[in-house]
């Protein structure tokens, strides 16, 4: 028995040493991961700020900086080589912009249907055959040949994005820039900074004329406000202020670059708490987009959800029942993804573009 | 928003270290060790969803009762009938309901009948695909009198053993139950190799498969048609490598974890892309599953005992079952059918040209041919839709010499070269792994940790998923 325990102790030693070194070197990314997942500051007690412990983080940071400057230096060389080619393309630019100087009509987003009728027996959701109200308001989102669409969001968008991109390309020959990434949102800019990413992308891709934003489920938590400060409580006045500011930062970028925005509000979720939080966030998205004269649309009517009801399946106008939500009660099935993509697409009108196939 | 427990997460690592300490401090009592393992397994399932736990518990009770019945009346037809009802019923209820119901609805609609068939909304319980197979092995062994019934808790642990619960390998009762109740005291098995396997899993999952996925594979498979023919071809090479790295990496991981707990899981991968033909490929790829399908589907169907045609038909059926097990869609069925047909073609060829293996260069040619056929089938396996798969195939048909003179073309060439020298690379890898095992135990963890850190540093952020956890 002693031998068995000695062997186990040796193995435990190896496990502890390996984990110790891994934590020492990767402490900063682990801290971010912890903040993003558990919504606390995740400071290690006692050793957290000890110089010997912090040295591990410095090592990794230095290594990262070395890698970045190495890549940047390589890219610079590449750009020097490619430079003449890009100047040739410049004359075609004005042609594109003329087409896009369409004034953005002051959109009047319809109020979201959030007035639940308590006690009303909820029938199985039926998808409305008519498009969602916003689509009828004179098709305020316009795209023309050569335009690009920018897709922003989390795993919800990751599911919808391929279908949107496919239809845009096949039907209208419009390309998309899809940067949607799982676990992202607006609450943890230390983990992933959407306002920054949007600014960079819009600066880099001048042909982007429409940005579709679809996120939310990663955000309804307390969020950090800076090093050493306490977390902001979800739904507190300060939280809301900070969150609205980040929505504004994205919308501001779009306005500065004359990019139209369709902000899709996250639909109801299986878990009541999360679902209520989505309704709250949707309210913020809707108010801020309205202030900027952009378009907000909730995903609920896309899936045929009336009010605050959630359902895994919905009934199509033909009376067939289809599953639209994935088992986790958050994500969409392929059918659900396609439905949302089709509805978003129906909000866009295409000028001077011939529809091909499909 | 990912609820599936990841064995490579920080949380799991910390919990496992504590669990390890507690587990081995109880080594004087097998009963307590097993109880701890069972509790941890159930905890893991419950962390996914409580519903999954209830289903597992209910399933375990049914299997136990059926085991008693089978021991009482071994070899009787109704035992097999009940077993088949249980397994197929569960699979239908949780995995295939939607597929069959919507298929039937569409068929009826085509006949002009508009019917809305009932669907019970159920979530797929975690691990069902695997513990259902574990139960088949247990009950069939009892039915064949190879095994007597297990004690209730032993059986529960056999079904729920957490390292192999989420995504295999598929255990056999005859192999696993003796390890749950061993003759001598349990001990940590090959600790250095176990940790080496876990490090290898990090390389394969965090680095190789995640990188291939985001750089070569996902953009093309998600929006087929937006890429050049060469990029499409490259994505197929990429996916073939990715699914191997992903799944074999996962197997390395759970095998390492099981070794640290004193269990030996069955082999699941043996360099599958070094296979010279499809038959050999299936002896090297997801071995525990293909042996299961052979023993419990192919052979009961009659195997090859009733002539060549019937044998091939049985093989096709077995591969179709394998395809359907992976998922309820036409694409998985096509994938299974392609393998069934490929195996039949190989058999015909081997009979008609027995001297082929002696032709110079035949080995390399056979390996490349096998790989490319398997890669062709993977297109259907990975594509979300049948249309997507067909579109990709149409794109690949447009690959041209001029197009190959591009960055993608160079990478395609690199893939082919990699496959050509794969056996030599394997030998090199094995030798360096063996050398690392000879380091003294006091020192071993340091280079291992630095190596893993370097891999994490070079990888993208985020925890990778396991493809097979969703089957």
Tab-separated table of N, CA and C in Angstrom, chain A residues 52-122:
chain	number	residue	atom	x	y	z
A	52	UNK	N	7.840	37.904	-7.727
A	52	UNK	CA	8.262	36.629	-8.319
A	52	UNK	C	7.106	36.000	-9.098
A	53	UNK	N	5.891	36.161	-8.589
A	53	UNK	CA	4.723	35.599	-9.276
A	53	UNK	C	4.436	36.396	-10.544
A	54	UNK	N	4.497	37.730	-10.435
A	54	UNK	CA	4.191	38.573	-11.592
A	54	UNK	C	5.222	38.384	-12.708
A	55	UNK	N	6.436	37.934	-12.319
A	55	UNK	CA	7.477	37.765	-13.318
A	55	UNK	C	7.049	36.784	-14.413
A	56	UNK	N	6.279	35.782	-14.021
A	56	UNK	CA	5.784	34.813	-15.008
A	56	UNK	C	4.947	35.507	-16.075
A	57	UNK	N	4.069	36.421	-15.609
A	57	UNK	CA	3.225	37.152	-16.556
A	57	UNK	C	4.075	38.045	-17.457
A	58	UNK	N	5.099	38.665	-16.860
A	58	UNK	CA	5.959	39.540	-17.651
A	58	UNK	C	6.671	38.758	-18.748
A	59	UNK	N	7.105	37.544	-18.380
A	59	UNK	CA	7.786	36.686	-19.372
A	59	UNK	C	6.874	36.443	-20.576
A	60	UNK	N	5.644	36.042	-20.294
A	60	UNK	CA	4.710	35.752	-21.379
A	60	UNK	C	4.408	37.006	-22.186
A	61	UNK	N	4.214	38.116	-21.462
A	61	UNK	CA	3.906	39.367	-22.165
A	61	UNK	C	5.057	39.767	-23.088
A	62	UNK	N	6.290	39.608	-22.587
A	62	UNK	CA	7.460	39.961	-23.404
A	62	UNK	C	7.532	39.064	-24.638
A	63	UNK	N	7.248	37.780	-24.415
A	63	UNK	CA	7.273	36.827	-25.527
A	63	UNK	C	6.210	37.213	-26.561
A	64	UNK	N	5.041	37.612	-26.056
A	64	UNK	CA	3.962	38.022	-26.953
A	64	UNK	C	4.335	39.266	-27.748
A	65	UNK	N	4.965	40.218	-27.059
A	65	UNK	CA	5.377	41.451	-27.739
A	65	UNK	C	6.403	41.140	-28.822
A	66	UNK	N	7.315	40.218	-28.488
A	66	UNK	CA	8.338	39.837	-29.465
A	66	UNK	C	7.681	39.226	-30.699
A	67	UNK	N	6.684	38.364	-30.461
A	67	UNK	CA	5.990	37.725	-31.580
A	67	UNK	C	5.281	38.765	-32.440
A	68	UNK	N	4.588	39.699	-31.758
A	68	UNK	CA	3.825	40.704	-32.500
A	68	UNK	C	4.729	41.587	-33.353
A	69	UNK	N	5.861	42.006	-32.775
A	69	UNK	CA	6.733	42.894	-33.561
A	69	UNK	C	7.377	42.119	-34.702
A	70	UNK	N	7.627	40.829	-34.470
A	70	UNK	CA	8.163	39.970	-35.527
A	70	UNK	C	7.180	39.908	-36.702
A	71	UNK	N	5.907	39.653	-36.375
A	71	UNK	CA	4.884	39.564	-37.425
A	71	UNK	C	4.688	40.925	-38.099
A	72	UNK	N	4.646	41.983	-37.266
A	72	UNK	CA	4.436	43.318	-37.820
A	72	UNK	C	5.544	43.679	-38.800
A	73	UNK	N	6.758	43.309	-38.437
A	73	UNK	CA	7.894	43.618	-39.299
A	73	UNK	C	7.786	42.873	-40.627
A	74	UNK	N	7.357	41.620	-40.559
A	74	UNK	CA	7.147	40.838	-41.781
A	74	UNK	C	6.059	41.460	-42.650
A	75	UNK	N	4.947	41.862	-42.017
A	75	UNK	CA	3.818	42.451	-42.744
A	75	UNK	C	4.237	43.734	-43.447
A	76	UNK	N	5.065	44.533	-42.753
A	76	UNK	CA	5.526	45.796	-43.350
A	76	UNK	C	6.249	45.525	-44.660
A	77	UNK	N	7.120	44.523	-44.624
A	77	UNK	CA	7.852	44.174	-45.848
A	77	UNK	C	6.874	43.789	-46.952
A	78	UNK	N	5.851	43.023	-46.568
A	78	UNK	CA	4.886	42.572	-47.552
A	78	UNK	C	4.138	43.764	-48.159
A	79	UNK	N	3.774	44.709	-47.300
A	79	UNK	CA	3.021	45.869	-47.771
A	79	UNK	C	3.838	46.700	-48.749
A	80	UNK	N	5.136	46.824	-48.471
A	80	UNK	CA	5.999	47.581	-49.374
A	80	UNK	C	5.967	46.949	-50.758
A	81	UNK	N	6.004	45.625	-50.784
A	81	UNK	CA	5.957	44.931	-52.065
A	81	UNK	C	4.607	45.147	-52.747
A	82	UNK	N	3.530	45.114	-51.945
A	82	UNK	CA	2.193	45.169	-52.522
A	82	UNK	C	1.729	46.585	-52.833
A	83	UNK	N	2.471	47.574	-52.351
A	83	UNK	CA	2.000	48.955	-52.442
A	83	UNK	C	1.565	49.405	-53.839
A	84	UNK	N	2.351	49.182	-54.898
A	84	UNK	CA	1.950	49.683	-56.209
A	84	UNK	C	0.598	49.135	-56.642
A	85	UNK	N	0.338	47.891	-56.311
A	85	UNK	CA	-0.908	47.269	-56.730
A	85	UNK	C	-2.110	47.995	-56.137
A	86	UNK	N	-2.017	48.445	-54.900
A	86	UNK	CA	-3.184	49.067	-54.272
A	86	UNK	C	-3.470	50.434	-54.879
A	87	UNK	N	-2.446	51.171	-55.309
A	87	UNK	CA	-2.705	52.498	-55.860
A	87	UNK	C	-3.489	52.405	-57.165
A	88	UNK	N	-3.272	51.307	-57.907
A	88	UNK	CA	-3.987	51.134	-59.164
A	88	UNK	C	-5.498	51.075	-58.919
A	89	UNK	N	-5.866	50.482	-57.812
A	89	UNK	CA	-7.275	50.292	-57.523
A	89	UNK	C	-7.991	51.582	-57.134
A	90	UNK	N	-7.219	52.570	-56.706
A	90	UNK	CA	-7.825	53.763	-56.121
A	90	UNK	C	-8.879	54.451	-57.011
A	91	UNK	N	-8.670	54.618	-58.324
A	91	UNK	CA	-9.635	55.349	-59.139
A	91	UNK	C	-11.057	54.790	-59.086
A	92	UNK	N	-11.197	53.512	-58.851
A	92	UNK	CA	-12.531	52.926	-58.855
A	92	UNK	C	-13.328	53.311	-57.616
A	93	UNK	N	-12.652	53.837	-56.647
A	93	UNK	CA	-13.325	54.141	-55.382
A	93	UNK	C	-14.514	55.101	-55.514
A	94	UNK	N	-14.342	56.251	-56.191
A	94	UNK	CA	-15.452	57.203	-56.229
A	94	UNK	C	-16.733	56.605	-56.805
A	95	UNK	N	-16.568	55.760	-57.820
A	95	UNK	CA	-17.732	55.128	-58.430
A	95	UNK	C	-18.578	54.444	-57.364
A	96	UNK	N	-17.901	53.756	-56.485
A	96	UNK	CA	-18.600	53.035	-55.436
A	96	UNK	C	-19.286	54.012	-54.494
A	97	UNK	N	-18.560	55.051	-54.119
A	97	UNK	CA	-19.131	55.944	-53.101
A	97	UNK	C	-20.329	56.709	-53.634
A	98	UNK	N	-20.338	57.056	-54.910
A	98	UNK	CA	-21.480	57.781	-55.469
A	98	UNK	C	-22.760	56.990	-55.223
A	99	UNK	N	-22.633	55.699	-55.488
A	99	UNK	CA	-23.761	54.818	-55.317
A	99	UNK	C	-24.249	54.764	-53.869
A	100	UNK	N	-23.328	55.070	-53.000
A	100	UNK	CA	-23.640	54.848	-51.596
A	100	UNK	C	-24.038	56.109	-50.884
A	101	UNK	N	-24.005	57.219	-51.586
A	101	UNK	CA	-24.332	58.480	-50.926
A	101	UNK	C	-25.816	58.597	-50.619
A	102	UNK	N	-26.468	57.461	-50.617
A	102	UNK	CA	-27.887	57.475	-50.297
A	102	UNK	C	-28.079	58.013	-48.884
A	103	UNK	N	-28.956	58.987	-48.747
A	103	UNK	CA	-29.190	59.468	-47.385
A	103	UNK	C	-29.866	58.382	-46.558
A	104	UNK	N	-29.467	58.297	-45.323
A	104	UNK	CA	-30.090	57.308	-44.465
A	104	UNK	C	-31.428	57.847	-43.997
A	105	UNK	N	-32.496	57.227	-44.359
A	105	UNK	CA	-33.795	57.716	-43.909
A	105	UNK	C	-33.881	57.569	-42.390
A	106	UNK	N	-34.467	58.550	-41.780
A	106	UNK	CA	-34.605	58.468	-40.332
A	106	UNK	C	-35.521	57.310	-39.994
A	107	UNK	N	-34.928	56.260	-39.516
A	107	UNK	CA	-35.717	55.071	-39.240
A	107	UNK	C	-36.522	55.262	-37.971
A	108	UNK	N	-37.727	54.780	-38.037
A	108	UNK	CA	-38.524	54.839	-36.813
A	108	UNK	C	-38.767	53.396	-36.379
A	109	UNK	N	-37.877	52.900	-35.547
A	109	UNK	CA	-38.021	51.496	-35.166
A	109	UNK	C	-39.340	51.260	-34.458
A	110	UNK	N	-39.991	50.206	-34.856
A	110	UNK	CA	-41.247	49.858	-34.212
A	110	UNK	C	-40.953	49.452	-32.767
A	111	UNK	N	-41.866	49.741	-31.882
A	111	UNK	CA	-41.622	49.289	-30.508
A	111	UNK	C	-41.612	47.763	-30.467
A	112	UNK	N	-40.733	47.216	-29.670
A	112	UNK	CA	-40.710	45.754	-29.560
A	112	UNK	C	-41.938	45.306	-28.804
A	113	UNK	N	-42.454	44.173	-29.203
A	113	UNK	CA	-43.653	43.673	-28.532
A	113	UNK	C	-43.229	42.978	-27.265
A	114	UNK	N	-43.186	43.740	-26.200
A	114	UNK	CA	-42.740	43.099	-24.969
A	114	UNK	C	-43.820	43.087	-23.899
A	115	UNK	N	-44.989	43.535	-24.286
A	115	UNK	CA	-46.054	43.560	-23.288
A	115	UNK	C	-46.640	42.168	-23.193
A	116	UNK	N	-46.269	41.467	-22.153
A	116	UNK	CA	-46.771	40.110	-21.989
A	116	UNK	C	-48.177	40.169	-21.428
A	117	UNK	N	-48.988	39.250	-21.888
A	117	UNK	CA	-50.323	39.189	-21.327
A	117	UNK	C	-50.369	38.055	-20.340
A	118	UNK	N	-50.306	38.395	-19.068
A	118	UNK	CA	-50.292	37.318	-18.083
A	118	UNK	C	-51.617	36.573	-18.116
A	119	UNK	N	-51.507	35.299	-17.976
A	119	UNK	CA	-52.731	34.503	-17.923
A	119	UNK	C	-53.222	34.052	-19.281
A	120	UNK	N	-52.841	34.774	-20.316
A	120	UNK	CA	-53.281	34.365	-21.645
A	120	UNK	C	-52.651	33.025	-21.980
A	121	UNK	N	-53.449	32.038	-22.350
A	121	UNK	CA	-52.882	30.737	-22.654
A	121	UNK	C	-52.062	30.869	-23.927
A	122	UNK	N	-50.798	30.505	-23.816
A	122	UNK	CA	-49.891	30.723	-24.935
A	122	UNK	C	-49.998	29.603	-25.940
